[in-house]
Short mmCIF file of C-alpha atoms in Angstrom, two decimals:
data_model
loop_
_atom_site.label_atom_id
_atom_site.label_comp_id
_atom_site.label_asym_id
_atom_site.label_seq_id
_atom_site.Cartn_x
_atom_site.Cartn_y
_atom_site.Cartn_z
CA MET J 1206 85.89 80.95 -54.10
CA SER J 1207 83.97 78.01 -54.92
CA GLY J 1208 82.03 78.26 -58.74
CA SER J 1209 85.32 78.96 -61.27
CA ILE J 1210 84.74 75.98 -63.15
CA PHE J 1211 82.65 75.50 -65.88
CA GLY J 1212 81.70 72.65 -67.80
CA LYS J 1213 81.79 68.70 -67.71
CA ASN J 1214 84.05 66.45 -69.35
CA ILE J 1215 85.83 69.52 -70.62
CA SER J 1216 86.61 71.62 -66.77
CA VAL J 1217 87.25 75.17 -67.41
CA SER J 1218 88.76 76.76 -64.57
CA THR J 1219 90.14 80.43 -64.67
CA TRP J 1220 92.41 81.97 -62.62
CA GLY J 1221 93.51 85.67 -61.40
CA GLU J 1222 92.75 89.29 -60.40
CA SER J 1223 92.58 92.65 -62.69
CA HIS J 1224 95.63 93.80 -60.72
CA GLY J 1225 97.15 90.58 -59.66
CA LYS J 1226 100.44 88.99 -61.27
CA ALA J 1227 98.64 87.66 -63.62
CA LEU J 1228 94.86 85.60 -65.24
CA GLY J 1229 94.58 82.33 -67.19
CA CYS J 1230 92.63 78.88 -67.12
CA VAL J 1231 92.82 75.72 -66.82
CA LEU J 1232 90.77 73.43 -68.87
CA ASP J 1233 90.92 69.57 -68.14
CA GLY J 1234 90.14 66.59 -70.07
CA PHE J 1235 90.84 68.88 -73.66
CA PRO J 1236 91.16 65.48 -76.79
CA ALA J 1237 94.79 64.52 -77.02
CA GLY J 1238 95.73 65.15 -80.97
CA LEU J 1239 95.08 68.80 -82.08
CA ASP J 1240 97.14 71.05 -83.64
CA LEU J 1241 98.37 73.92 -81.31
CA ASN J 1242 99.88 77.13 -80.48
CA GLU J 1243 99.65 80.92 -78.68
CA GLU J 1244 98.78 81.93 -82.14
CA ASP J 1245 95.75 79.92 -82.26
CA ILE J 1246 94.80 81.88 -78.52
CA GLN J 1247 96.40 85.13 -79.62
CA LYS J 1248 93.57 86.24 -82.43
CA PHE J 1249 91.09 85.57 -79.66
CA LEU J 1250 92.82 87.34 -77.10
CA ASP J 1251 93.58 90.36 -79.25
CA ARG J 1252 90.35 90.77 -80.45
CA ARG J 1253 88.94 90.85 -75.77
CA LYS J 1254 92.49 92.85 -74.75
CA PRO J 1255 91.93 96.99 -73.88
CA GLY J 1256 93.41 100.20 -75.99
CA THR J 1257 92.81 99.07 -78.76
CA SER J 1258 90.48 101.75 -79.98
CA SER J 1259 88.82 105.04 -78.57
CA ALA J 1260 85.72 102.38 -77.98
CA THR J 1261 87.98 100.65 -75.58
CA THR J 1262 88.94 101.54 -71.77
CA SER J 1263 93.03 103.13 -72.68
CA ARG J 1264 94.74 100.43 -70.26
CA LYS J 1265 97.42 99.09 -72.54
CA GLU J 1266 98.02 95.99 -71.90
CA ASP J 1267 99.88 93.41 -74.69
CA ASP J 1268 97.59 90.37 -73.46
CA LEU J 1269 100.19 88.01 -74.38
CA VAL J 1270 99.68 84.15 -73.98
CA GLU J 1271 101.60 81.69 -72.85
CA ILE J 1272 100.74 77.76 -72.79
CA LEU J 1273 102.32 76.38 -69.49
CA SER J 1274 101.08 72.67 -70.20
CA GLY J 1275 99.56 70.26 -71.73
CA VAL J 1276 100.71 70.61 -75.37
CA PHE J 1277 104.23 69.14 -76.69
CA ASP J 1278 105.57 68.79 -80.02
CA GLY J 1279 102.92 71.58 -80.85
CA LYS J 1280 99.73 69.47 -80.40
CA THR J 1281 97.52 68.74 -77.68
CA THR J 1282 98.65 65.84 -75.50
CA GLY J 1283 94.97 65.47 -73.24
CA THR J 1284 96.46 66.39 -69.98
CA PRO J 1285 95.45 69.42 -67.71
CA ILE J 1286 96.58 72.46 -70.42
CA SER J 1287 97.71 75.72 -68.27
CA LEU J 1288 97.07 79.18 -69.69
CA MET J 1289 98.56 82.72 -68.79
CA VAL J 1290 98.47 86.35 -69.50
CA LYS J 1291 100.16 88.49 -67.08
CA ASN J 1292 99.04 91.81 -66.98
CA THR J 1293 101.60 94.86 -67.43
CA SER J 1294 99.47 97.76 -67.00
CA GLN J 1295 98.06 97.57 -63.15
CA LYS J 1296 97.11 101.36 -61.35
CA SER J 1297 95.83 100.16 -58.44
CA SER J 1298 96.08 103.59 -56.98
CA ASP J 1299 94.11 104.00 -59.00
CA TYR J 1300 91.34 101.90 -56.62
CA SER J 1301 92.35 102.51 -52.99
CA GLU J 1302 89.62 105.03 -52.65
CA ILE J 1303 86.92 102.27 -52.69
CA ALA J 1304 88.50 100.53 -49.92
CA LYS J 1305 86.31 102.56 -47.93
CA TYR J 1306 83.24 103.02 -50.06
CA TYR J 1307 80.80 100.62 -52.61
CA ARG J 1308 80.24 101.48 -55.92
CA PRO J 1309 77.36 101.78 -58.13
CA GLY J 1310 76.19 98.80 -60.43
CA HIS J 1311 79.20 96.85 -58.77
CA ALA J 1312 80.54 94.04 -56.78
CA ASP J 1313 81.81 95.40 -53.96
CA TYR J 1314 79.14 95.34 -52.11
CA GLY J 1315 78.06 91.43 -52.25
CA PHE J 1316 81.64 90.86 -52.01
CA ASP J 1317 82.30 91.94 -48.72
CA GLN J 1318 78.50 90.75 -47.67
CA LYS J 1319 79.75 86.99 -48.76
CA TYR J 1320 83.56 87.37 -47.52
CA GLY J 1321 83.34 89.98 -45.28
CA PHE J 1322 86.63 91.63 -46.99
CA ARG J 1323 86.71 91.65 -51.13
CA ASP J 1324 90.24 93.11 -53.64
CA TYR J 1325 89.14 96.29 -54.32
CA ARG J 1326 92.13 96.72 -57.65
CA GLY J 1327 89.92 97.05 -59.81
CA GLY J 1328 87.22 94.31 -59.16
CA GLY J 1329 89.04 91.27 -58.08
CA ARG J 1330 87.50 88.72 -59.50
CA SER J 1331 84.58 90.80 -60.58
CA SER J 1332 86.87 92.36 -63.45
CA GLY J 1333 86.33 92.42 -67.13
CA ARG J 1334 89.82 91.09 -67.12
CA GLU J 1335 88.58 87.65 -65.71
CA THR J 1336 87.72 86.84 -68.98
CA ILE J 1337 90.48 86.24 -70.56
CA GLY J 1338 90.70 82.04 -69.47
CA ARG J 1339 87.48 81.82 -70.95
CA VAL J 1340 88.23 83.79 -74.19
CA ALA J 1341 92.08 81.63 -73.76
CA ALA J 1342 89.57 78.48 -72.99
CA GLY J 1343 87.05 79.16 -76.33
CA ALA J 1344 90.08 79.47 -78.73
CA LEU J 1345 91.18 75.51 -78.32
CA ALA J 1346 87.14 75.21 -78.30
CA SER J 1347 86.90 76.70 -81.07
CA LYS J 1348 88.92 75.15 -83.35
CA LEU J 1349 88.51 71.81 -82.58
CA LEU J 1350 84.59 72.87 -83.68
CA GLY J 1351 86.30 73.98 -86.61
CA LYS J 1352 87.71 71.04 -87.68
CA MET J 1353 83.97 69.94 -87.69
CA GLY J 1354 82.58 72.19 -89.67
CA ILE J 1355 80.39 73.80 -87.31
CA GLU J 1356 81.63 77.60 -87.19
CA VAL J 1357 80.14 80.22 -83.41
CA ILE J 1358 80.18 84.34 -85.41
CA ALA J 1359 79.19 86.53 -82.58
CA TYR J 1360 79.44 90.35 -83.09
CA THR J 1361 78.18 93.40 -82.24
CA LYS J 1362 74.37 94.02 -83.15
CA ALA J 1363 73.62 97.35 -81.28
CA ILE J 1364 75.18 99.94 -79.29
CA GLY J 1365 72.66 102.27 -76.94
CA SER J 1366 69.98 103.12 -79.77
CA VAL J 1367 71.53 102.55 -82.61
CA GLU J 1368 71.17 98.74 -84.48
CA ILE J 1369 72.56 96.82 -87.86
CA ASP J 1370 70.99 96.47 -90.22
CA PRO J 1371 69.33 92.49 -90.22
CA LYS J 1372 70.44 92.57 -94.37
CA VAL J 1373 74.18 92.30 -92.76
CA THR J 1374 75.14 88.62 -94.30
CA ASP J 1375 79.20 89.30 -94.23
CA TYR J 1376 80.36 89.17 -90.41
CA ASN J 1377 84.00 89.13 -91.12
CA ALA J 1378 83.09 92.91 -91.14
CA ARG J 1379 83.15 92.92 -87.40
CA LEU J 1380 86.99 91.65 -86.62
CA SER J 1381 87.71 95.42 -88.55
CA THR J 1382 85.10 97.87 -86.67
CA PRO J 1383 85.98 98.82 -83.24
CA THR J 1384 82.24 98.52 -82.73
CA ALA J 1385 82.89 94.74 -83.56
CA MET J 1386 79.18 95.81 -85.88
CA PRO J 1387 79.41 94.01 -89.11
CA ASP J 1388 77.26 97.02 -91.13
CA ILE J 1389 79.86 99.97 -91.87
CA GLU J 1390 77.51 102.54 -90.96
CA ALA J 1391 76.04 101.71 -88.34
CA ASP J 1392 80.14 101.57 -86.76
CA LYS J 1393 80.20 104.68 -87.71
CA LYS J 1394 77.51 105.66 -85.88
CA ALA J 1395 77.88 103.66 -82.91
CA MET J 1396 80.92 105.75 -82.17
CA ASP J 1397 79.32 108.71 -82.15
CA LEU J 1398 77.07 107.60 -79.61
CA ILE J 1399 80.43 106.78 -77.44
CA GLU J 1400 82.48 109.37 -78.15
CA SER J 1401 79.27 111.65 -77.11
CA ALA J 1402 78.10 109.33 -73.89
CA ARG J 1403 82.74 109.89 -72.91
CA GLN J 1404 81.61 113.61 -73.05
CA LYS J 1405 78.74 113.67 -70.58
CA ASN J 1406 80.97 111.18 -68.47
CA ASP J 1407 78.61 108.31 -69.29
CA SER J 1408 78.35 105.02 -70.61
CA LEU J 1409 76.37 102.79 -72.59
CA GLY J 1410 75.20 98.93 -73.14
CA GLY J 1411 74.92 97.12 -75.94
CA VAL J 1412 73.22 93.87 -77.27
CA ILE J 1413 75.34 90.49 -79.00
CA GLU J 1414 73.85 88.61 -80.87
CA CYS J 1415 76.29 85.03 -81.80
CA ARG J 1416 74.92 82.59 -84.85
CA ILE J 1417 76.20 78.54 -84.78
CA LYS J 1418 76.34 77.11 -87.73
CA GLY J 1419 76.71 73.28 -88.85
CA VAL J 1420 75.60 71.75 -85.49
CA PRO J 1421 74.16 68.57 -86.09
CA ALA J 1422 71.05 67.92 -84.32
CA GLY J 1423 70.41 66.12 -80.81
CA ILE J 1424 72.98 68.02 -79.13
CA GLY J 1425 71.95 68.62 -75.69
CA GLU J 1426 70.63 66.17 -72.55
CA PRO J 1427 66.78 66.90 -72.57
CA VAL J 1428 66.24 67.65 -69.27
CA PHE J 1429 68.31 69.42 -66.76
CA ASP J 1430 71.13 69.99 -69.04
CA LYS J 1431 69.58 71.56 -71.95
CA LEU J 1432 71.42 73.27 -74.77
CA ASP J 1433 69.30 76.51 -74.17
CA ALA J 1434 69.63 76.07 -70.78
CA ARG J 1435 73.87 75.27 -70.12
CA LEU J 1436 73.72 78.38 -72.98
CA SER J 1437 71.46 80.63 -70.86
CA GLN J 1438 74.17 79.91 -68.06
CA ALA J 1439 77.30 80.49 -69.80
CA ILE J 1440 75.93 84.00 -71.52
CA MET J 1441 74.41 84.48 -68.05
CA SER J 1442 78.12 84.02 -65.59
CA ILE J 1443 79.26 86.64 -68.07
CA GLY J 1444 79.86 89.85 -66.00
CA ALA J 1445 77.87 93.03 -67.86
CA VAL J 1446 75.42 90.03 -69.26
CA LYS J 1447 72.05 91.03 -67.51
CA ALA J 1448 69.49 89.15 -70.64
CA ILE J 1449 69.67 86.40 -73.11
CA GLU J 1450 67.42 85.32 -75.42
CA ILE J 1451 67.37 82.55 -77.79
CA GLY J 1452 65.01 82.39 -81.21
CA ASP J 1453 62.07 85.31 -81.19
CA GLY J 1454 63.65 84.74 -77.57
CA VAL J 1455 60.80 87.31 -75.71
CA LYS J 1456 58.63 87.78 -78.70
CA VAL J 1457 57.11 84.11 -78.87
CA SER J 1458 54.88 85.48 -75.95
CA THR J 1459 53.25 87.57 -78.74
CA TYR J 1460 52.57 85.05 -81.45
CA TYR J 1461 50.37 82.00 -81.20
CA GLY J 1462 50.95 78.83 -81.76
CA SER J 1463 50.09 78.49 -85.99
CA GLU J 1464 52.56 81.67 -85.48
CA ASN J 1465 56.09 80.07 -84.12
CA ASN J 1466 56.09 76.54 -85.06
CA ASP J 1467 58.63 76.04 -87.29
CA ALA J 1468 57.26 73.83 -90.27
CA PHE J 1469 59.60 70.63 -90.86
CA GLU J 1470 60.40 69.81 -94.61
CA ALA J 1471 62.71 66.80 -96.80
CA VAL J 1472 64.30 68.68 -98.58
CA GLY J 1473 65.87 65.28 -101.22
CA SER J 1474 67.61 64.01 -98.89
CA LYS J 1475 67.45 66.68 -95.44
CA ILE J 1476 65.68 67.42 -93.39
CA SER J 1477 65.29 71.19 -92.21
CA LYS J 1478 62.91 73.71 -91.57
CA LYS J 1479 61.04 76.85 -93.62
CA THR J 1480 61.49 78.63 -90.60
CA ASN J 1481 63.69 79.55 -88.06
CA HIS J 1482 62.23 81.13 -84.55
CA SER J 1483 63.57 78.43 -82.13
CA GLY J 1484 66.27 79.06 -82.86
CA GLY J 1485 67.65 76.14 -83.21
CA ILE J 1486 67.48 74.15 -80.93
CA LEU J 1487 63.85 72.13 -79.61
CA GLY J 1488 63.04 70.69 -76.67
CA GLY J 1489 66.85 71.57 -75.08
CA MET J 1490 68.53 70.05 -78.52
CA SER J 1491 69.61 71.39 -81.17
CA ASP J 1492 67.61 70.61 -84.46
CA GLY J 1493 69.96 71.00 -86.95
CA SER J 1494 69.25 74.60 -88.09
CA GLU J 1495 71.61 77.47 -87.47
CA ILE J 1496 71.33 78.37 -83.71
CA VAL J 1497 71.33 82.38 -82.56
CA LEU J 1498 70.88 83.76 -79.55
CA ARG J 1499 71.79 87.32 -78.11
CA ALA J 1500 72.48 89.04 -74.58
CA TYR J 1501 72.13 91.82 -73.90
CA ILE J 1502 75.57 93.81 -71.97
CA LYS J 1503 74.39 96.65 -68.88
CA PRO J 1504 76.18 100.06 -70.02
CA THR J 1505 79.73 99.88 -67.90
CA PRO J 1506 78.87 100.95 -64.15
CA SER J 1507 82.45 102.99 -63.28
CA ILE J 1508 81.99 106.46 -65.03
CA ALA J 1509 83.34 109.88 -64.34
CA SER J 1510 79.42 111.23 -63.64
CA THR J 1511 79.04 112.24 -59.71
CA GLN J 1512 76.85 109.28 -57.99
CA GLU J 1513 75.73 108.95 -54.72
CA THR J 1514 76.20 106.10 -52.46
CA ILE J 1515 77.53 104.66 -49.13
CA ASN J 1516 80.76 104.31 -47.61
CA GLN J 1517 81.10 101.43 -45.00
CA ASP J 1518 80.51 102.87 -41.86
CA GLY J 1519 76.98 103.29 -43.69
CA GLU J 1520 77.01 107.22 -44.61
CA ASN J 1521 75.20 108.38 -47.79
CA ILE J 1522 78.48 110.28 -49.94
CA THR J 1523 78.70 111.24 -53.67
CA ILE J 1524 81.66 110.61 -55.38
CA ASN J 1525 83.59 110.86 -59.33
CA ILE J 1526 85.00 107.44 -59.68
CA LYS J 1527 88.68 107.44 -61.18
CA GLY J 1528 91.05 104.61 -63.58
CA ARG J 1529 91.01 104.21 -67.44
CA HIS J 1530 87.65 102.35 -67.70
CA ASP J 1531 85.61 101.02 -70.73
CA PRO J 1532 82.70 103.53 -72.03
CA VAL J 1533 81.28 101.04 -73.66
CA VAL J 1534 82.29 96.73 -72.89
CA VAL J 1535 80.35 95.38 -76.08
CA PRO J 1536 83.23 95.06 -78.87
CA ARG J 1537 85.29 93.63 -76.58
CA ALA J 1538 82.92 90.88 -74.52
CA VAL J 1539 81.98 89.93 -78.66
CA VAL J 1540 84.64 87.34 -77.99
CA VAL J 1541 83.58 86.63 -74.53
CA VAL J 1542 79.80 86.16 -76.10
CA GLU J 1543 81.48 83.46 -78.96
CA SER J 1544 84.15 82.32 -76.95
CA MET J 1545 81.67 80.24 -74.02
CA CYS J 1546 79.43 79.02 -76.78
CA ALA J 1547 81.77 77.28 -77.86
CA VAL J 1548 82.94 75.60 -74.63
CA THR J 1549 79.73 74.91 -74.18
CA LEU J 1550 78.68 73.66 -77.31
CA LEU J 1551 81.66 71.60 -77.07
CA ASP J 1552 80.89 69.85 -73.65
CA LEU J 1553 78.38 68.98 -75.21
CA MET J 1554 79.10 67.57 -78.61
CA ILE J 1555 81.50 64.46 -76.04
CA SER J 1556 78.67 64.37 -74.03
CA ASN J 1557 76.52 63.42 -77.14
CA MET J 1558 78.90 60.56 -78.70
CA ALA J 1559 77.93 58.31 -75.54
CA SER J 1560 74.22 59.18 -75.89
CA ARG J 1561 73.45 56.11 -77.92
CA ALA J 1562 74.38 51.89 -78.26
CA ASP J 1563 75.62 51.88 -81.99
CA SER J 1564 77.78 54.71 -81.95
CA ILE J 1565 80.22 53.12 -78.75
CA ILE J 1566 80.15 49.78 -80.17
CA SER J 1567 80.89 51.35 -83.61
CA PHE J 1568 83.26 53.39 -82.35
CA TYR J 1569 85.23 50.31 -80.52
CA LYS J 1570 84.70 47.92 -82.65
CA ASN J 1571 86.89 49.62 -85.20
CA HIS J 1572 89.10 50.06 -81.97
#
């Protein structure tokens, strides 16, 4: 299967299936010398693991990470870093029926048409558990970015019709609420809405917002590898994402140019902008202001309600999907969005190191 590798300078290859023995990733090109242990990665994986609240699937997985290679004496070695998480709570029997039909909203039909065969246990590679490898890689990228004063913060902006107060700025609260919302009141309302959907054998979608602070101007390539283009590819590659916005997003189509343009200003020796409609990216490159993007997540397609579909013989049938599924995937997807943004940004920042002759000369003269 092609398409399982992301990145140029730092490549991330994810591997494994939802009901296989294990999942993980291999990072190639990650710089040597970064302090790293399992706990650095585990705290990210704990944010996406199942069974943590009534807002997630009841499947219980500790998702304990093992570093198999690329780290020695607590530091990255510059060689490929292999990370693994074992599956321990598979119930493949829950999925025996779906081998014979195509679930609405899932990749079942596409897999059969593409390969003539599919791993029907929990969706195989199209399962949300594939994101374990992405999050593990994101933990490393986030730690290295943090050393440069760059912070990547994602949180739940909305679930269904419930949206956080835009005045909320204490984003750390997202780490303690079951919805990953930084707004306690909105979190309570969202949990009530989730329970209501669950009682109706239904599910919900929502919006994840990500803010990246401390990015210097000039990151991103001006044509095909634009920062916004690469971020869009990264976010849209997450299974449940159906749309992405950067800055004011689709609203800019209703603005006048005079409303949309962000005025630059000099504050002492620093250049900044009076507004940030662009979301921190102009001409495919960072402009030095906060990068803001939003990912729109579809409702979980696996629901217990009766649904119409077809079987492999082309017959119309009705189904009731069994198994353990999230009533909303948004809270667990927050750290996935955060991780993909971190990996993308770090990859482009490494490219940027070679964009100026004086930077290369200075680096090698000093060595």
